[in-house]
Short mmCIF file of C-alpha atoms in Angstrom, two decimals:
data_model
loop_
_atom_site.label_atom_id
_atom_site.label_comp_id
_atom_site.label_asym_id
_atom_site.label_seq_id
_atom_site.Cartn_x
_atom_site.Cartn_y
_atom_site.Cartn_z
CA UNK A 1 23.86 5.86 -9.75
CA UNK A 2 23.40 5.26 -6.01
CA UNK A 3 25.57 2.73 -4.29
CA UNK A 4 23.03 2.05 -1.54
CA UNK A 5 21.41 -1.31 -2.37
CA UNK A 6 18.27 -0.41 -0.41
CA UNK A 7 17.50 2.36 -2.93
CA UNK A 8 17.79 0.20 -6.08
CA UNK A 9 14.09 0.24 -6.69
CA UNK A 10 13.56 3.91 -5.82
CA UNK A 11 12.04 6.01 -8.52
CA UNK A 12 10.82 9.62 -8.60
CA UNK A 13 7.30 10.02 -7.50
CA UNK A 14 5.08 11.33 -10.35
CA UNK A 15 3.06 14.40 -9.52
CA UNK A 16 3.32 13.77 -5.84
CA UNK A 17 4.71 15.81 -2.96
CA UNK A 18 7.13 13.18 -1.60
CA UNK A 19 10.00 15.17 -0.04
CA UNK A 20 12.64 12.41 -0.05
CA UNK A 21 13.04 10.07 -2.98
CA UNK A 22 13.93 7.20 -0.58
CA UNK A 23 10.19 7.29 0.36
CA UNK A 24 9.23 5.75 -2.94
CA UNK A 25 9.93 2.14 -3.84
CA UNK A 26 9.33 -1.42 -2.62
CA UNK A 27 7.54 -1.84 0.75
CA UNK A 28 10.09 -3.66 2.82
CA UNK A 29 8.39 -4.63 6.04
CA UNK A 30 9.57 -6.73 8.93
CA UNK A 31 7.26 -9.59 7.90
CA UNK A 32 7.20 -9.35 4.18
CA UNK A 33 8.00 -7.32 0.99
CA UNK A 34 5.64 -5.87 -1.68
CA UNK A 35 7.33 -4.85 -5.00
CA UNK A 36 6.68 -1.39 -6.30
CA UNK A 37 5.25 -2.81 -9.53
CA UNK A 38 3.05 -5.40 -7.75
CA UNK A 39 -0.41 -4.20 -8.69
CA UNK A 40 -2.05 -7.61 -8.74
CA UNK A 41 -5.42 -7.80 -6.91
CA UNK A 42 -5.27 -9.55 -3.51
CA UNK A 43 -7.63 -12.51 -3.91
CA UNK A 44 -7.90 -15.27 -1.46
CA UNK A 45 -7.09 -15.44 2.27
CA UNK A 46 -3.46 -16.34 1.75
CA UNK A 47 -2.65 -13.37 -0.55
CA UNK A 48 -4.42 -10.91 1.85
CA UNK A 49 -2.64 -12.29 4.83
CA UNK A 50 0.74 -11.96 3.14
CA UNK A 51 -0.07 -8.37 2.23
CA UNK A 52 -1.23 -7.60 5.79
CA UNK A 53 2.01 -9.07 7.23
CA UNK A 54 4.09 -6.89 4.87
CA UNK A 55 2.09 -3.77 5.84
CA UNK A 56 1.96 -4.38 9.59
CA UNK A 57 4.21 -1.98 11.49
CA UNK A 58 3.17 1.73 11.63
CA UNK A 59 -0.09 1.22 13.56
CA UNK A 60 1.38 -1.51 15.77
CA UNK A 61 4.56 0.30 16.68
CA UNK A 62 2.78 3.68 17.36
CA UNK A 63 0.28 2.05 19.63
CA UNK A 64 2.62 -0.28 21.54
CA UNK A 65 5.13 2.63 21.72
CA UNK A 66 2.48 4.50 23.54
CA UNK A 67 2.43 1.92 26.29
CA UNK A 68 5.79 3.22 27.39
CA UNK A 69 7.46 3.99 30.73
CA UNK A 70 5.15 6.97 31.27
CA UNK A 71 2.14 4.75 30.62
CA UNK A 72 3.40 2.15 33.06
CA UNK A 73 3.60 4.95 35.68
CA UNK A 74 0.20 6.40 34.83
CA UNK A 75 -1.76 3.21 34.62
CA UNK A 76 0.08 1.80 37.59
CA UNK A 77 -0.85 4.84 39.67
CA UNK A 78 -4.47 4.51 38.69
CA UNK A 79 -4.55 0.87 39.73
CA UNK A 80 -2.52 1.28 42.96
CA UNK A 81 -4.41 4.40 44.21
CA UNK A 82 -7.95 3.81 42.92
CA UNK A 83 -8.17 0.14 42.01
CA UNK A 84 -9.98 -0.43 38.70
CA UNK A 85 -12.37 2.58 39.10
CA UNK A 86 -10.76 4.51 36.26
CA UNK A 87 -10.83 1.63 33.72
CA UNK A 88 -13.77 3.29 31.95
CA UNK A 89 -11.42 6.02 30.62
CA UNK A 90 -9.71 3.40 28.45
CA UNK A 91 -13.06 2.33 26.89
CA UNK A 92 -13.89 5.89 25.94
CA UNK A 93 -10.44 6.42 24.39
CA UNK A 94 -10.74 3.47 21.95
CA UNK A 95 -12.70 5.44 19.28
CA UNK A 96 -10.52 8.53 19.91
CA UNK A 97 -7.39 6.47 19.27
CA UNK A 98 -8.76 5.06 16.01
CA UNK A 99 -10.15 8.32 14.54
CA UNK A 100 -7.04 10.35 15.32
CA UNK A 101 -4.58 7.78 13.99
CA UNK A 102 -6.70 6.90 10.97
CA UNK A 103 -6.64 10.50 9.95
CA UNK A 104 -2.80 10.72 10.15
CA UNK A 105 -2.29 7.41 8.28
CA UNK A 106 -4.56 8.76 5.57
CA UNK A 107 -2.61 11.98 5.42
CA UNK A 108 0.72 10.04 5.18
CA UNK A 109 -0.41 7.59 2.49
CA UNK A 110 -2.05 10.22 0.34
CA UNK A 111 0.30 13.23 0.74
CA UNK A 112 3.74 11.71 1.22
CA UNK A 113 4.60 14.73 3.41
CA UNK A 114 5.11 14.66 7.19
CA UNK A 115 2.71 16.24 9.67
CA UNK A 116 5.07 19.02 10.78
CA UNK A 117 5.69 20.11 7.17
CA UNK A 118 2.06 20.14 6.24
CA UNK A 119 1.20 22.31 9.28
CA UNK A 120 3.89 24.82 8.40
CA UNK A 121 2.94 24.94 4.70
CA UNK A 122 -0.83 25.21 5.13
CA UNK A 123 -1.03 27.39 8.20
CA UNK A 124 2.12 29.48 7.94
CA UNK A 125 5.09 29.83 10.19
CA UNK A 126 3.26 31.66 12.97
CA UNK A 127 0.72 28.89 13.59
CA UNK A 128 2.94 26.06 12.55
CA UNK A 129 5.70 27.10 14.92
CA UNK A 130 3.34 26.61 17.92
CA UNK A 131 2.57 23.03 16.93
CA UNK A 132 6.12 22.07 16.10
CA UNK A 133 7.67 23.72 19.23
CA UNK A 134 5.10 21.90 21.33
CA UNK A 135 6.18 18.62 19.76
CA UNK A 136 9.89 19.21 20.28
CA UNK A 137 9.40 20.25 23.97
CA UNK A 138 7.05 17.39 24.74
CA UNK A 139 9.22 14.78 22.92
CA UNK A 140 12.30 15.87 24.78
CA UNK A 141 10.53 15.47 28.14
CA UNK A 142 8.91 12.23 27.12
CA UNK A 143 12.22 10.77 26.05
CA UNK A 144 13.64 11.54 29.49
CA UNK A 145 10.75 9.56 31.08
CA UNK A 146 11.70 6.56 28.89
CA UNK A 147 15.16 6.52 30.40
CA UNK A 148 13.63 6.93 33.87
CA UNK A 149 11.80 3.73 33.10
CA UNK A 150 15.10 2.05 32.20
CA UNK A 151 16.60 3.11 35.62
CA UNK A 152 13.61 1.85 37.51
CA UNK A 153 13.65 -1.55 35.76
CA UNK A 154 17.46 -1.81 36.26
CA UNK A 155 17.14 -0.88 39.87
CA UNK A 156 14.66 -3.72 40.61
CA UNK A 157 16.79 -6.18 38.60
CA UNK A 158 19.94 -5.17 40.60
CA UNK A 159 21.71 -3.69 37.55
CA UNK A 160 23.96 -0.59 37.77
CA UNK A 161 22.10 2.57 36.82
CA UNK A 162 24.67 4.25 34.68
CA UNK A 163 25.62 1.20 32.75
CA UNK A 164 21.97 0.42 32.10
CA UNK A 165 21.16 3.82 30.76
CA UNK A 166 24.26 3.92 28.55
CA UNK A 167 23.57 0.44 27.23
CA UNK A 168 19.92 1.25 26.56
CA UNK A 169 20.93 4.41 24.67
CA UNK A 170 23.44 2.45 22.65
CA UNK A 171 20.78 -0.14 21.64
CA UNK A 172 18.30 2.53 20.71
CA UNK A 173 20.85 4.37 18.52
CA UNK A 174 22.43 1.24 16.94
CA UNK A 175 19.03 -0.22 15.92
CA UNK A 176 18.31 2.84 13.74
CA UNK A 177 21.85 3.22 12.41
CA UNK A 178 21.75 0.06 10.28
CA UNK A 179 20.70 1.98 7.18
CA UNK A 180 17.86 -0.53 6.69
CA UNK A 181 14.18 0.22 7.30
CA UNK A 182 13.47 -3.48 7.38
CA UNK A 183 16.03 -4.25 10.05
CA UNK A 184 14.79 -1.45 12.24
CA UNK A 185 11.21 -2.57 11.95
CA UNK A 186 12.14 -6.15 12.83
CA UNK A 187 13.78 -4.90 16.08
CA UNK A 188 10.76 -2.72 16.84
CA UNK A 189 8.19 -5.49 16.25
CA UNK A 190 10.18 -7.89 18.39
CA UNK A 191 9.89 -5.36 21.25
CA UNK A 192 6.18 -5.04 20.54
CA UNK A 193 5.80 -8.84 21.09
CA UNK A 194 7.75 -8.38 24.31
CA UNK A 195 4.99 -6.02 25.54
CA UNK A 196 2.69 -9.00 25.71
CA UNK A 197 4.46 -10.07 28.86
CA UNK A 198 1.82 -8.15 30.78
CA UNK A 199 -0.79 -10.86 29.85
CA UNK A 200 0.89 -13.77 31.73
CA UNK A 201 1.62 -11.40 34.66
CA UNK A 202 -2.03 -10.52 34.76
CA UNK A 203 -3.07 -14.18 35.10
CA UNK A 204 -0.32 -14.86 37.68
CA UNK A 205 -1.66 -12.00 39.91
CA UNK A 206 -5.36 -12.98 39.50
CA UNK A 207 -7.25 -9.69 39.39
CA UNK A 208 -11.06 -9.80 39.75
CA UNK A 209 -12.14 -10.07 36.14
CA UNK A 210 -15.84 -9.47 36.82
CA UNK A 211 -15.03 -6.26 38.75
CA UNK A 212 -12.75 -5.10 35.90
CA UNK A 213 -15.51 -5.82 33.31
CA UNK A 214 -17.92 -3.68 35.32
CA UNK A 215 -15.54 -0.83 35.80
CA UNK A 216 -14.58 -0.85 32.11
CA UNK A 217 -18.16 0.04 31.11
CA UNK A 218 -19.53 1.98 34.17
CA UNK A 219 -17.95 5.41 34.67
CA UNK A 220 -17.24 6.50 38.29
CA UNK A 221 -15.15 9.25 39.95
CA UNK A 222 -13.10 7.84 42.84
CA UNK A 223 -11.72 9.84 45.84
CA UNK A 224 -13.15 12.43 48.16
CA UNK A 225 -14.09 15.93 46.97
CA UNK A 226 -10.90 17.33 48.30
CA UNK A 227 -9.04 14.89 46.03
CA UNK A 228 -10.77 16.05 42.90
CA UNK A 229 -7.73 18.01 41.58
CA UNK A 230 -5.53 14.90 42.06
CA UNK A 231 -8.03 12.58 40.34
CA UNK A 232 -8.56 14.98 37.44
CA UNK A 233 -4.80 15.33 37.05
CA UNK A 234 -4.63 11.55 36.77
CA UNK A 235 -7.46 11.32 34.25
CA UNK A 236 -5.80 13.92 32.03
CA UNK A 237 -2.60 11.98 32.39
CA UNK A 238 -4.37 8.87 31.19
CA UNK A 239 -5.67 10.75 28.16
CA UNK A 240 -2.22 12.29 27.57
CA UNK A 241 -0.36 8.93 27.76
CA UNK A 242 -2.98 7.01 25.71
CA UNK A 243 -3.50 9.55 22.85
CA UNK A 244 -0.16 11.49 22.88
CA UNK A 245 0.56 14.26 20.31
CA UNK A 246 3.86 12.66 19.24
CA UNK A 247 1.90 9.67 17.89
CA UNK A 248 0.37 11.89 15.14
CA UNK A 249 3.76 13.02 13.91
CA UNK A 250 5.28 9.52 14.15
CA UNK A 251 2.67 7.49 12.32
CA UNK A 252 2.33 9.89 9.43
CA UNK A 253 6.10 9.97 8.80
CA UNK A 254 6.49 6.26 9.39
CA UNK A 255 3.74 5.39 6.91
CA UNK A 256 5.55 7.61 4.38
CA UNK A 257 8.94 6.06 5.09
CA UNK A 258 7.50 2.55 4.80
CA UNK A 259 6.23 3.64 1.31
CA UNK A 260 2.62 2.81 1.93
CA UNK A 261 0.25 4.24 -0.66
CA UNK A 262 -3.60 4.63 -0.68
CA UNK A 263 -4.12 1.28 -2.36
CA UNK A 264 -3.07 -0.44 0.88
CA UNK A 265 -5.18 1.74 3.13
CA UNK A 266 -7.49 -0.95 4.35
CA UNK A 267 -4.47 -3.10 5.42
CA UNK A 268 -3.00 -0.19 7.32
CA UNK A 269 -6.23 0.37 9.06
CA UNK A 270 -6.17 -3.33 10.14
CA UNK A 271 -2.67 -2.76 11.42
CA UNK A 272 -3.91 0.14 13.45
CA UNK A 273 -6.71 -1.97 14.98
CA UNK A 274 -4.21 -4.65 15.97
CA UNK A 275 -2.14 -2.02 17.75
CA UNK A 276 -5.16 -0.47 19.54
CA UNK A 277 -6.21 -3.91 20.73
CA UNK A 278 -2.79 -4.61 22.20
CA UNK A 279 -2.45 -1.19 23.88
CA UNK A 280 -5.92 -1.38 25.51
CA UNK A 281 -5.30 -4.99 26.65
CA UNK A 282 -1.94 -3.91 28.12
CA UNK A 283 -3.31 -0.78 29.83
CA UNK A 284 -6.22 -2.66 31.32
CA UNK A 285 -3.90 -5.41 32.50
CA UNK A 286 -1.68 -2.79 34.17
CA UNK A 287 -4.54 -1.26 36.14
CA UNK A 288 -5.97 -4.70 37.06
CA UNK A 289 -2.77 -6.31 38.26
CA UNK A 290 -1.82 -3.17 40.25
CA UNK A 291 -5.22 -3.10 41.85
CA UNK A 292 -4.91 -6.75 42.79
CA UNK A 293 -1.38 -6.35 44.19
CA UNK A 294 -2.10 -3.29 46.41
CA UNK A 295 -5.77 -3.48 47.46
CA UNK A 296 -5.91 -4.18 51.19
CA UNK A 297 -2.18 -3.42 51.74
CA UNK A 298 -0.42 -0.42 53.22
CA UNK A 299 0.69 0.48 49.74
CA UNK A 300 -2.85 1.11 48.45
CA UNK A 301 -3.19 4.80 47.58
CA UNK A 302 0.52 5.41 48.10
CA UNK A 303 1.92 5.24 44.53
CA UNK A 304 5.57 6.21 44.13
CA UNK A 305 6.88 4.77 40.89
CA UNK A 306 6.92 1.77 38.61
CA UNK A 307 9.84 0.25 40.52
CA UNK A 308 7.68 0.04 43.65
CA UNK A 309 4.96 -1.64 41.57
CA UNK A 310 7.47 -4.46 40.73
CA UNK A 311 8.14 -4.86 44.44
CA UNK A 312 4.39 -4.94 45.25
CA UNK A 313 3.83 -7.58 42.66
CA UNK A 314 6.66 -9.62 44.11
CA UNK A 315 5.04 -9.45 47.52
CA UNK A 316 1.73 -10.51 45.99
CA UNK A 317 2.67 -13.27 43.57
CA UNK A 318 6.43 -13.98 43.92
CA UNK A 319 9.82 -12.90 42.66
CA UNK A 320 9.31 -14.19 39.18
CA UNK A 321 6.34 -11.95 38.64
CA UNK A 322 8.30 -8.93 39.75
CA UNK A 323 11.18 -9.77 37.39
CA UNK A 324 8.79 -10.22 34.44
CA UNK A 325 7.20 -6.86 35.23
CA UNK A 326 10.64 -5.19 35.33
CA UNK A 327 11.59 -6.74 31.96
CA UNK A 328 8.24 -5.59 30.54
CA UNK A 329 8.96 -2.02 31.83
CA UNK A 330 12.44 -2.16 30.24
CA UNK A 331 10.95 -3.33 26.91
CA UNK A 332 8.31 -0.56 27.06
CA UNK A 333 10.83 2.10 27.77
CA UNK A 334 13.07 1.14 24.80
CA UNK A 335 10.15 0.83 22.27
CA UNK A 336 8.80 4.20 23.52
CA UNK A 337 12.28 5.76 23.11
CA UNK A 338 12.47 4.38 19.54
CA UNK A 339 9.18 5.98 18.55
CA UNK A 340 9.67 9.32 20.27
CA UNK A 341 13.22 9.82 18.92
CA UNK A 342 12.18 8.85 15.40
CA UNK A 343 9.17 11.19 15.64
CA UNK A 344 11.48 14.11 16.46
CA UNK A 345 14.05 13.27 13.71
CA UNK A 346 11.30 12.86 11.06
CA UNK A 347 9.64 16.21 12.05
CA UNK A 348 12.92 18.15 11.87
CA UNK A 349 13.77 16.52 8.59
CA UNK A 350 10.39 17.55 7.28
CA UNK A 351 10.61 21.14 8.48
CA UNK A 352 14.18 21.84 7.34
CA UNK A 353 14.05 19.76 4.16
CA UNK A 354 16.87 17.38 5.02
CA UNK A 355 16.97 13.72 3.89
CA UNK A 356 15.08 11.79 6.47
CA UNK A 357 14.62 8.06 5.88
CA UNK A 358 15.62 4.83 7.54
CA UNK A 359 16.18 3.43 4.05
CA UNK A 360 19.31 5.63 3.82
CA UNK A 361 22.55 4.86 5.45
CA UNK A 362 24.18 7.26 7.89
CA UNK A 363 26.31 8.92 5.15
CA UNK A 364 23.22 9.53 3.09
CA UNK A 365 21.21 11.19 5.85
CA UNK A 366 23.77 12.61 8.39
CA UNK A 367 21.43 15.26 9.72
CA UNK A 368 18.58 12.88 10.25
CA UNK A 369 20.68 10.32 12.20
CA UNK A 370 22.53 13.09 14.05
CA UNK A 371 19.22 14.45 15.37
CA UNK A 372 18.01 10.96 16.33
CA UNK A 373 21.20 10.13 18.20
CA UNK A 374 21.43 13.63 19.68
CA UNK A 375 18.03 13.58 21.41
CA UNK A 376 18.72 10.15 22.82
CA UNK A 377 22.13 11.12 24.31
CA UNK A 378 20.76 14.38 25.75
CA UNK A 379 17.80 12.56 27.37
CA UNK A 380 19.98 9.85 28.79
CA UNK A 381 22.33 12.48 30.32
CA UNK A 382 19.49 14.42 31.88
CA UNK A 383 18.16 11.28 33.41
CA UNK A 384 21.54 10.41 34.98
CA UNK A 385 21.84 13.90 36.45
CA UNK A 386 18.33 14.18 37.93
CA UNK A 387 17.16 13.08 41.38
CA UNK A 388 14.66 10.23 41.99
CA UNK A 389 11.92 12.61 43.17
CA UNK A 390 12.44 14.99 40.18
CA UNK A 391 12.12 11.99 37.90
CA UNK A 392 8.81 10.88 39.43
CA UNK A 393 7.40 14.41 39.19
CA UNK A 394 8.57 14.79 35.59
CA UNK A 395 6.93 11.51 34.55
CA UNK A 396 3.53 12.61 35.72
CA UNK A 397 3.99 16.21 34.42
CA UNK A 398 4.80 14.95 30.85
CA UNK A 399 1.63 12.83 30.64
CA UNK A 400 -0.59 15.73 31.89
CA UNK A 401 1.10 18.19 29.58
CA UNK A 402 0.44 15.80 26.68
CA UNK A 403 -3.24 15.68 27.63
CA UNK A 404 -3.46 19.47 27.77
CA UNK A 405 -1.75 19.99 24.38
CA UNK A 406 -3.75 17.30 22.65
CA UNK A 407 -6.79 19.42 21.75
CA UNK A 408 -4.46 21.78 19.74
CA UNK A 409 -2.86 18.91 17.94
CA UNK A 410 -6.27 17.44 17.08
CA UNK A 411 -7.55 20.81 15.79
CA UNK A 412 -4.67 21.09 13.32
CA UNK A 413 -5.23 17.40 12.25
CA UNK A 414 -8.95 18.04 11.69
CA UNK A 415 -8.28 21.19 9.58
CA UNK A 416 -5.68 19.31 7.43
CA UNK A 417 -8.09 16.45 6.89
CA UNK A 418 -10.69 18.95 5.50
CA UNK A 419 -8.22 20.61 3.20
CA UNK A 420 -9.33 19.82 -0.33
CA UNK A 421 -6.03 20.64 -1.91
CA UNK A 422 -4.22 18.27 0.55
CA UNK A 423 -6.53 15.23 0.59
CA UNK A 424 -8.85 15.75 -2.35
CA UNK A 425 -11.21 12.74 -2.49
CA UNK A 426 -9.73 11.35 0.77
CA UNK A 427 -10.79 14.29 2.96
CA UNK A 428 -13.12 13.87 5.89
CA UNK A 429 -16.82 13.25 5.63
CA UNK A 430 -19.41 14.88 7.97
CA UNK A 431 -19.48 12.00 10.43
CA UNK A 432 -15.71 11.99 11.03
CA UNK A 433 -15.76 15.77 11.41
CA UNK A 434 -18.64 15.62 13.90
CA UNK A 435 -16.94 12.94 16.04
CA UNK A 436 -13.50 14.67 16.01
CA UNK A 437 -15.09 17.94 16.93
CA UNK A 438 -16.78 16.32 19.85
CA UNK A 439 -13.44 14.78 20.88
CA UNK A 440 -11.81 18.22 20.85
CA UNK A 441 -14.68 19.53 22.97
CA UNK A 442 -14.35 16.76 25.56
CA UNK A 443 -10.58 17.22 25.79
CA UNK A 444 -11.01 20.97 26.38
CA UNK A 445 -13.70 20.24 28.97
CA UNK A 446 -11.29 17.88 30.87
CA UNK A 447 -8.64 20.59 30.80
CA UNK A 448 -11.20 23.15 32.09
CA UNK A 449 -12.12 20.84 34.99
CA UNK A 450 -8.48 20.30 35.80
CA UNK A 451 -7.91 24.09 35.76
CA UNK A 452 -10.91 24.62 38.10
CA UNK A 453 -9.71 21.82 40.43
CA UNK A 454 -6.29 23.37 40.72
CA UNK A 455 -7.61 26.91 41.40
CA UNK A 456 -10.26 25.58 43.84
CA UNK A 457 -8.99 22.31 45.36
CA UNK A 458 -12.14 21.78 47.48
CA UNK A 459 -14.54 22.24 44.52
CA UNK A 460 -17.78 20.23 44.96
CA UNK A 461 -19.21 17.62 42.66
CA UNK A 462 -22.16 19.93 41.98
CA UNK A 463 -19.79 22.62 40.71
CA UNK A 464 -18.06 20.00 38.54
CA UNK A 465 -21.38 19.04 37.05
CA UNK A 466 -22.20 22.68 36.37
CA UNK A 467 -18.96 23.05 34.50
CA UNK A 468 -19.64 19.94 32.47
CA UNK A 469 -23.23 21.15 31.76
CA UNK A 470 -21.91 24.53 30.60
CA UNK A 471 -19.45 22.85 28.35
CA UNK A 472 -22.23 20.60 26.97
CA UNK A 473 -24.52 23.57 26.25
CA UNK A 474 -21.63 25.42 24.49
CA UNK A 475 -20.76 22.25 22.55
CA UNK A 476 -24.42 21.85 21.38
CA UNK A 477 -24.59 25.48 20.20
CA UNK A 478 -21.28 25.13 18.26
CA UNK A 479 -22.31 21.75 16.85
CA UNK A 480 -25.64 23.22 15.72
CA UNK A 481 -23.88 26.12 14.00
CA UNK A 482 -21.46 23.84 12.09
CA UNK A 483 -24.14 21.28 11.37
CA UNK A 484 -26.35 23.96 9.76
CA UNK A 485 -23.61 25.63 7.75
CA UNK A 486 -21.55 22.50 7.28
CA UNK A 487 -24.50 20.68 5.56
CA UNK A 488 -25.01 23.66 3.31
CA UNK A 489 -21.34 23.60 2.35
CA UNK A 490 -21.36 19.81 1.80
CA UNK A 491 -24.38 20.09 -0.57
CA UNK A 492 -22.65 22.81 -2.57
CA UNK A 493 -19.35 20.94 -2.77
CA UNK A 494 -19.96 17.23 -2.32
CA UNK A 495 -16.91 14.92 -1.99
CA UNK A 496 -16.33 12.92 -5.14
CA UNK A 497 -14.55 9.68 -4.11
CA UNK A 498 -14.12 8.36 -7.63
CA UNK A 499 -10.64 7.04 -8.48
CA UNK A 500 -9.28 8.02 -5.10
CA UNK A 501 -7.05 4.86 -4.86
CA UNK A 502 -4.68 6.47 -7.45
CA UNK A 503 -5.04 10.09 -6.16
CA UNK A 504 -2.00 11.69 -4.52
CA UNK A 505 -1.43 15.20 -3.28
CA UNK A 506 0.49 17.28 -5.92
CA UNK A 507 3.79 18.96 -4.92
CA UNK A 508 3.32 21.49 -2.15
CA UNK A 509 4.59 24.42 -4.24
CA UNK A 510 1.73 23.93 -6.74
CA UNK A 511 -1.00 24.14 -4.09
CA UNK A 512 -2.94 27.33 -3.53
CA UNK A 513 -2.50 28.76 -0.06
CA UNK A 514 -5.56 28.27 2.13
CA UNK A 515 -7.42 31.42 3.17
CA UNK A 516 -7.56 31.93 6.95
CA UNK A 517 -10.97 33.39 7.69
CA UNK A 518 -11.42 35.91 10.58
CA UNK A 519 -13.56 33.32 12.45
CA UNK A 520 -10.85 30.68 12.11
CA UNK A 521 -8.09 33.05 13.28
CA UNK A 522 -10.21 34.05 16.33
CA UNK A 523 -11.02 30.47 17.19
CA UNK A 524 -7.39 29.31 16.97
CA UNK A 525 -6.21 32.27 18.92
CA UNK A 526 -8.72 31.54 21.62
CA UNK A 527 -7.66 27.89 21.71
CA UNK A 528 -4.03 28.86 22.12
CA UNK A 529 -4.83 31.36 24.87
CA UNK A 530 -6.82 28.77 26.71
CA UNK A 531 -4.07 26.17 26.38
CA UNK A 532 -1.55 28.60 27.70
CA UNK A 533 -3.72 29.20 30.75
CA UNK A 534 -4.24 25.40 31.21
CA UNK A 535 -0.50 24.77 30.97
CA UNK A 536 0.10 27.38 33.70
CA UNK A 537 -2.41 25.70 35.90
CA UNK A 538 -0.68 22.33 35.34
CA UNK A 539 2.68 23.83 36.29
CA UNK A 540 1.07 25.31 39.45
CA UNK A 541 -0.34 21.91 40.40
CA UNK A 542 3.10 20.26 39.87
CA UNK A 543 4.86 22.92 41.93
CA UNK A 544 2.23 22.51 44.70
CA UNK A 545 2.85 18.76 44.67
CA UNK A 546 6.60 19.35 44.89
CA UNK A 547 6.24 21.83 47.84
CA UNK A 548 3.96 19.50 49.70
CA UNK A 549 6.53 16.75 49.31
#
């Protein structure tokens, strides 16, 4: 019998693929608990609200965690250098955020298996290794940017750099080492509430709301033709920081660890929408307040880092505003570090089959907690050893790299959500597939434009439009092909949604291995080749920026 009180209600999962028995039991959320045997229908507003409060967490944390130190830098750069002219990118990303994260929460609730493990099992080691290695590399770099945010906030507040980084690392590690999922989530949600500090800062700085409303819905491309590469780099950064690949791995595993099952799907979707609303409000506020603080000053168009934004806000609206912004930056850095570190530990636990749950104490999951603490310590050390300029360059590079790698992550997600053996009656319908395919196409197009802008810095707007038109034609042809053959396949094998609330994926070892068609292998190989080229172009642009400095 286990001595861990948090596992008292844990039972084996019947005919399911749950990899850690700690992932089955009572839902113990920060704001409420749902017993494992509580199957009563939720009738009335009070019962539904209590259920929602207990479920809230995965969607909220993954979204607010995305408004991290890198996001502060990226949105701040957009506002300081181009005003609110790039706000429209956030409006376009709202449906992308929802569709991507809805698919992973569905995968988590239905399968009980993390994203990394599913990729390895369903696509094999060769293809899975690419995705998992991408995640580990990107997470390591992202975690460094979180500690860079800590140093910038501490610098503005007059706190010693080394002590601040060490203390932040200690808080991040200690919060997870309690052996209680519920305690961790309470800390994380408290930090999520702290992210709302951007709202009072917004009103204290007084951006032009009418101009922001216009720029939110009317797309425009700022800057001169010679600045196209820089603007495209920033747009891809916005995409990468708003829809980051680590989010997919984090939310799927966190939903599993919280023990959320398909019967609570609609509540988890509501949780996701709450998170999306907060992240878009925060991102828009960042662009707006930076535009208001720097427009008409010598600092406009001269972005350096988030620390300088705090100083600009102080000059605009007073010292209190600068202090509040620095506190918000510190809060964002810590919640981002929580999510990225946990994403890494969950993924490694999935891949190597080690116990990986916040419901377990340190003794019950030494490898899981060791990975979590290890990546935090390494990232903190790298931050303390790097120069200020290297930190600024790394922050932008990480967001762009995330944007470039996102199409690959989305393709794997789309394939998993169409896998009948994995999701059964929960797999994607034609509309979700069509939208997600369009998203992949747009992301690839953005990367193509970025690549062209790096190779030819003086590329004209006409050439840019020709590239977009070419991508559009190719997209229509591909969509037409899949629409024709996809409809035929759907008619032959319609999705039966009956009884899906109680359907869970069987154990992985009982599933038949999917057959990789020649067309799929060619398509995935072409995507990887393209992404490799795009990554090289991003590195070239970063090196050029460094040499110009």
